[in-house]
Short mmCIF file of C-alpha atoms in Angstrom, two decimals:
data_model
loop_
_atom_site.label_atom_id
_atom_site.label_comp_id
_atom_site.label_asym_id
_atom_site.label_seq_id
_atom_site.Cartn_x
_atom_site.Cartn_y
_atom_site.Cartn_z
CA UNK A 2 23.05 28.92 -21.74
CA UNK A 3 24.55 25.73 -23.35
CA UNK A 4 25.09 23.96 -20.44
CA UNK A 5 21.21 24.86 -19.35
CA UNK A 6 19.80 23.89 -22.48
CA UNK A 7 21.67 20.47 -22.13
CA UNK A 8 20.27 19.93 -18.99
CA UNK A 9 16.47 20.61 -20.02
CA UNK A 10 16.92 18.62 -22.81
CA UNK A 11 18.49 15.82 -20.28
CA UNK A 12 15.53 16.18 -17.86
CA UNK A 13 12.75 16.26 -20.88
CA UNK A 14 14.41 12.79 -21.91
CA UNK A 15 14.37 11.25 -18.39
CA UNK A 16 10.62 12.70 -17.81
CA UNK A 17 10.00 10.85 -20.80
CA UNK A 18 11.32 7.36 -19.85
CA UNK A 19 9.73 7.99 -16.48
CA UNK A 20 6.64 8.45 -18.39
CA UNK A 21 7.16 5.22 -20.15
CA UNK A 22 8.41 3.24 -17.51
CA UNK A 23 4.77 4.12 -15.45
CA UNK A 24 2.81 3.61 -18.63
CA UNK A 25 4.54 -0.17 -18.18
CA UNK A 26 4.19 -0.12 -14.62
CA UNK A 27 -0.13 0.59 -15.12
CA UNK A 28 -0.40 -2.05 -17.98
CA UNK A 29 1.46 -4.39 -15.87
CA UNK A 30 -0.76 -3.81 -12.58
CA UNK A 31 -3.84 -3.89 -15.01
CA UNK A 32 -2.77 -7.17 -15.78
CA UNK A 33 -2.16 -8.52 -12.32
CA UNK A 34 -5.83 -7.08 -11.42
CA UNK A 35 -7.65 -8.90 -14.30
CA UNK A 36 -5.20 -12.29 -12.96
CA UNK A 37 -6.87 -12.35 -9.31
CA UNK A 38 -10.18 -10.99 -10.65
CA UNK A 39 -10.15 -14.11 -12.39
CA UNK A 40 -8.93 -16.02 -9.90
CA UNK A 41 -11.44 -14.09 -7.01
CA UNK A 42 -14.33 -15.27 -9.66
CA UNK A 43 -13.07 -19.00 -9.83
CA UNK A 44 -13.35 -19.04 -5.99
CA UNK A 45 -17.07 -17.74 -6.18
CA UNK A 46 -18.38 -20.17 -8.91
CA UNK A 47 -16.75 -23.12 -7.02
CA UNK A 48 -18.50 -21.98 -3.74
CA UNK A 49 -21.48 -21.09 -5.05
CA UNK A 50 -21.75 -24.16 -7.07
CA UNK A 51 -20.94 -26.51 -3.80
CA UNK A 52 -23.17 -24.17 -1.58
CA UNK A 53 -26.30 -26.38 -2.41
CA UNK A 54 -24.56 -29.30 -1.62
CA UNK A 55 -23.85 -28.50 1.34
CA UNK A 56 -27.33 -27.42 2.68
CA UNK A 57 -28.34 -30.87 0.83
CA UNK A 58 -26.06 -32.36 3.56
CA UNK A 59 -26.85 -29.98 6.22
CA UNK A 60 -28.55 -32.27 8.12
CA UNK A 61 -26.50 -34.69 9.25
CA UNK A 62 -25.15 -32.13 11.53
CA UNK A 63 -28.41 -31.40 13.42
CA UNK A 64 -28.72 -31.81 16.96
CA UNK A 65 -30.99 -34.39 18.46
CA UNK A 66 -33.64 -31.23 19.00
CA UNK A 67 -33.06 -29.37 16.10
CA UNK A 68 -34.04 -32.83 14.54
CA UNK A 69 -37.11 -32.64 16.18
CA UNK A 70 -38.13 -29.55 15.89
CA UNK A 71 -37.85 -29.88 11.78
CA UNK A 72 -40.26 -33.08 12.17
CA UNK A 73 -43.03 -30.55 13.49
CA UNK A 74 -41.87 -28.52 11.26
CA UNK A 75 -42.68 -30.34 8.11
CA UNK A 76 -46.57 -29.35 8.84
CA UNK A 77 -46.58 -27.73 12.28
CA UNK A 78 -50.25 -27.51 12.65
CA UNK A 79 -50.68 -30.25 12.07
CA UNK A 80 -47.84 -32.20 13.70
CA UNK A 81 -47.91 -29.59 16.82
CA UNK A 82 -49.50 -32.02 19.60
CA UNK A 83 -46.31 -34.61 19.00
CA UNK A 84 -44.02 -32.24 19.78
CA UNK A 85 -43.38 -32.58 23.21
CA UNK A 86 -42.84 -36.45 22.99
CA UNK A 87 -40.99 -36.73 19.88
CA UNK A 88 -38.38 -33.80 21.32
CA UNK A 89 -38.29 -36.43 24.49
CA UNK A 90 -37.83 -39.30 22.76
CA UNK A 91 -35.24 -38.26 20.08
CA UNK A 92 -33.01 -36.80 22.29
CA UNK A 93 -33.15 -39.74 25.22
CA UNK A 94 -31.99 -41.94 22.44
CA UNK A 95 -29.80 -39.34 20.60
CA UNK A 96 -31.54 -39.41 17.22
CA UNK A 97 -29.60 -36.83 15.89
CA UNK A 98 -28.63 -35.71 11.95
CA UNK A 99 -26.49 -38.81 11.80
CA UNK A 100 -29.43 -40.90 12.94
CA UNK A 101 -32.49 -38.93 10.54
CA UNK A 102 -32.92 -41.75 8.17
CA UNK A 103 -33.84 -44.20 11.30
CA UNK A 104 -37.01 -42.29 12.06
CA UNK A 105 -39.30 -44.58 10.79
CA UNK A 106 -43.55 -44.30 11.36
CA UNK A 107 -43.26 -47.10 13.19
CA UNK A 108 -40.50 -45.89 15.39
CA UNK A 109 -42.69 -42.26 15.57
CA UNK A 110 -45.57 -44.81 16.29
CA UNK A 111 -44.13 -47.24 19.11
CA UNK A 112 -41.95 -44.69 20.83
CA UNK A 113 -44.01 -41.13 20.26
CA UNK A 114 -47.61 -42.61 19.97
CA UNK A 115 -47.93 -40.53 16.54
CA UNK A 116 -51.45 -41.66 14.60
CA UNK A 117 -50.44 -43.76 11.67
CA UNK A 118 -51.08 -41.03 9.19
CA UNK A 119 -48.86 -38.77 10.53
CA UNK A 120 -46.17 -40.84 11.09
CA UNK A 121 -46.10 -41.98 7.60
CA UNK A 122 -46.54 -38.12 6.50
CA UNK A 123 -42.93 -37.54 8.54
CA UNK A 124 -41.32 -40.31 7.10
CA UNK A 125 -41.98 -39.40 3.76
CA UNK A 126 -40.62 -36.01 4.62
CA UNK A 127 -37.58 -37.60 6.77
CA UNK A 128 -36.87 -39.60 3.30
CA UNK A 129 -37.40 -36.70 0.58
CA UNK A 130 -34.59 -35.17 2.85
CA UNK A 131 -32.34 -37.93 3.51
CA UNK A 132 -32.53 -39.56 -0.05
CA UNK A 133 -31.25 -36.38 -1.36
CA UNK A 134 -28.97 -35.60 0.66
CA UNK A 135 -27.48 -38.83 0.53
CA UNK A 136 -26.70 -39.04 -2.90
CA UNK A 137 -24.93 -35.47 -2.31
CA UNK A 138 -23.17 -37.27 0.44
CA UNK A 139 -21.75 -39.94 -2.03
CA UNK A 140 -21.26 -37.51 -4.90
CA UNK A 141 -18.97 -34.93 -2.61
CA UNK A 142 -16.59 -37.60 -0.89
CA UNK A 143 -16.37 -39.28 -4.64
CA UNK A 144 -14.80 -35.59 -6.12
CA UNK A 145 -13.31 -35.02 -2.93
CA UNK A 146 -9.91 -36.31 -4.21
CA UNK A 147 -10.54 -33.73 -7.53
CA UNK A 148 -12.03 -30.95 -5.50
CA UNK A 149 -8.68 -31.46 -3.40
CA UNK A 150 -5.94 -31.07 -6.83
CA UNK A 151 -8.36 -28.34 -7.57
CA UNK A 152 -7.81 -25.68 -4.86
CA UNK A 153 -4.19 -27.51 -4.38
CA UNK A 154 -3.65 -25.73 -8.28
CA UNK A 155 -5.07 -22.70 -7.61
CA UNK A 156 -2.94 -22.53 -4.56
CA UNK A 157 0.45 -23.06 -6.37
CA UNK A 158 -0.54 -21.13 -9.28
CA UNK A 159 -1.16 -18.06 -6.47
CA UNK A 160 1.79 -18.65 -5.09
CA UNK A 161 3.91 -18.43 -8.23
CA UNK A 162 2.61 -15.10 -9.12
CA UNK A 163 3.26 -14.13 -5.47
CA UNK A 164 6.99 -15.18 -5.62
CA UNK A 165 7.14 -13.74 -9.05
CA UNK A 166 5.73 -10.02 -7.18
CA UNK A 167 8.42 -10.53 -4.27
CA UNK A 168 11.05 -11.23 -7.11
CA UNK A 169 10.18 -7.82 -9.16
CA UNK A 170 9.89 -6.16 -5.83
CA UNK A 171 13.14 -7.08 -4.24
CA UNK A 172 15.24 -6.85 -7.84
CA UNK A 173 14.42 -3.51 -9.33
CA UNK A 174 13.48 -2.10 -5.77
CA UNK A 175 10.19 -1.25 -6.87
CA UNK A 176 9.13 -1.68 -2.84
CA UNK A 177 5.60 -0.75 -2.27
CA UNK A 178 5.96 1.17 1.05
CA UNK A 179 3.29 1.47 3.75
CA UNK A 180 1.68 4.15 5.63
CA UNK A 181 4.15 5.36 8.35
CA UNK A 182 7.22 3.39 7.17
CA UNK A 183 10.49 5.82 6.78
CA UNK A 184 11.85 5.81 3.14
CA UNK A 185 15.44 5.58 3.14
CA UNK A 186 17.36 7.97 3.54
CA UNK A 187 18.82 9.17 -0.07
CA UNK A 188 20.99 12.18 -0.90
CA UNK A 189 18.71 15.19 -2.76
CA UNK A 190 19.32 16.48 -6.35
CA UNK A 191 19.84 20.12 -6.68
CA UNK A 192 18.57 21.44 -9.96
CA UNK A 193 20.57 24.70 -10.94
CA UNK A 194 19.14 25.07 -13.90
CA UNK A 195 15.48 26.05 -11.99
CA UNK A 196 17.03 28.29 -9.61
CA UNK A 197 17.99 25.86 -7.12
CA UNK A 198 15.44 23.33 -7.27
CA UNK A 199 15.54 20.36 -4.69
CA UNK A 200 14.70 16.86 -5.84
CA UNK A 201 14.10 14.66 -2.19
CA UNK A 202 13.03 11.09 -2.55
CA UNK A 203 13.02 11.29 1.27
CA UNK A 204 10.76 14.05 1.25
CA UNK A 205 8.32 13.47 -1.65
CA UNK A 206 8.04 9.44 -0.23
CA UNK A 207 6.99 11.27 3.08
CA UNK A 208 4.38 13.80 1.02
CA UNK A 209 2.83 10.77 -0.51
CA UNK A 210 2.83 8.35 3.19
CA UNK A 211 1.03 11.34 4.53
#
């Protein structure tokens, strides 16, 4: 009866470091999810925050006909009947994204035979665009060099807690095993004390991958 009181009382004391060992283990993961919910929300305010700086920029991309077809575009019902021969003549002479800001009225004149009016109406629209999204141009390769020790930070500092993770993992063998991986192979504990109860790491690791 002594010996089986000894061993409850050995079990209640382990059970009770297990339970404070998990109650470190949860504050610990807490911790590591409010770390990469921070850093998850970093990511979005830098994206979201550079987002309309890229569509300011956007444009310089556009094909020679996508070009064209946001000239119409720009009043469509009105600029309709120029379509044809401003698609023709932009992408003959390649006036793509790269080339927006050389669409002139006279050039929509000479080359498209658009009535003065109009033409001037597009180039005020080419330029509303292409002022703006020059200055974006100049303002994103000016930060690029800060945008670049930016993510370069948040890259190490990811890192670090990552090696940090492997470190705990690999030291204290607190491995986080995946579905359908084998746990090794451990002898069981037979607990006499409640009739021959067997403790399996083998077999409770399997219960759980299940």
């Amino acid at each position: 009866q002594d010996v089986g009181d000894r061993d409850i009382c050995d079990i209640v004391r382990r059970l009770q470091y297990l339970c404070g060992s998990f109650d470190g283990l949860t504050k610990f993961c807490n911790l590591m999810t409010v770390y990469f919910q921070m850093q998850f929300q970093q990511f979005k305010n830098w994206g979201m925050e550079r987002q309309s700086e890229a569509e300011d920029i956007e444009y310089r991309s556009w094909s020679a006909q996508k070009c064209a077809t946001w000239i119409i575009d720009l009043d469509r019902a009105r600029f309709k009947q120029y379509e044809a021969a401003i698609v023709a003549q932009m992408v003959e002479k390649q006036k793509d994204g790269s080339q927006l800001k050389k669409i002139t009225a006279m050039w929509l004149e000479d080359l498209c035979g658009v009535e003065s009016a109009d033409a001037k109406a597009m180039e005020t629209g080419i330029q509303n665009v292409v002022v703006k999204g020059e200055v974006k141009y100049k303002y994103v390769k000016k930060t690029w060099d800060d945008e670049a020790k930016w993510m370069e930070a948040r890259k190490q500092a990811i890192e670090l807690v990552n090696a940090s993770l492997a470190k705990i993992q690999t030291e204290t063998g607190a491995a986080f095993i995946e579905k359908g991986v084998t746990p090794t192979t451990r002898e069981p504990v037979l607990l006499s004390t409640f009739k021959n109860v067997e403790i399996s790491p083998q077999k409770s690791a399997q219960k759980i991958l299940q």
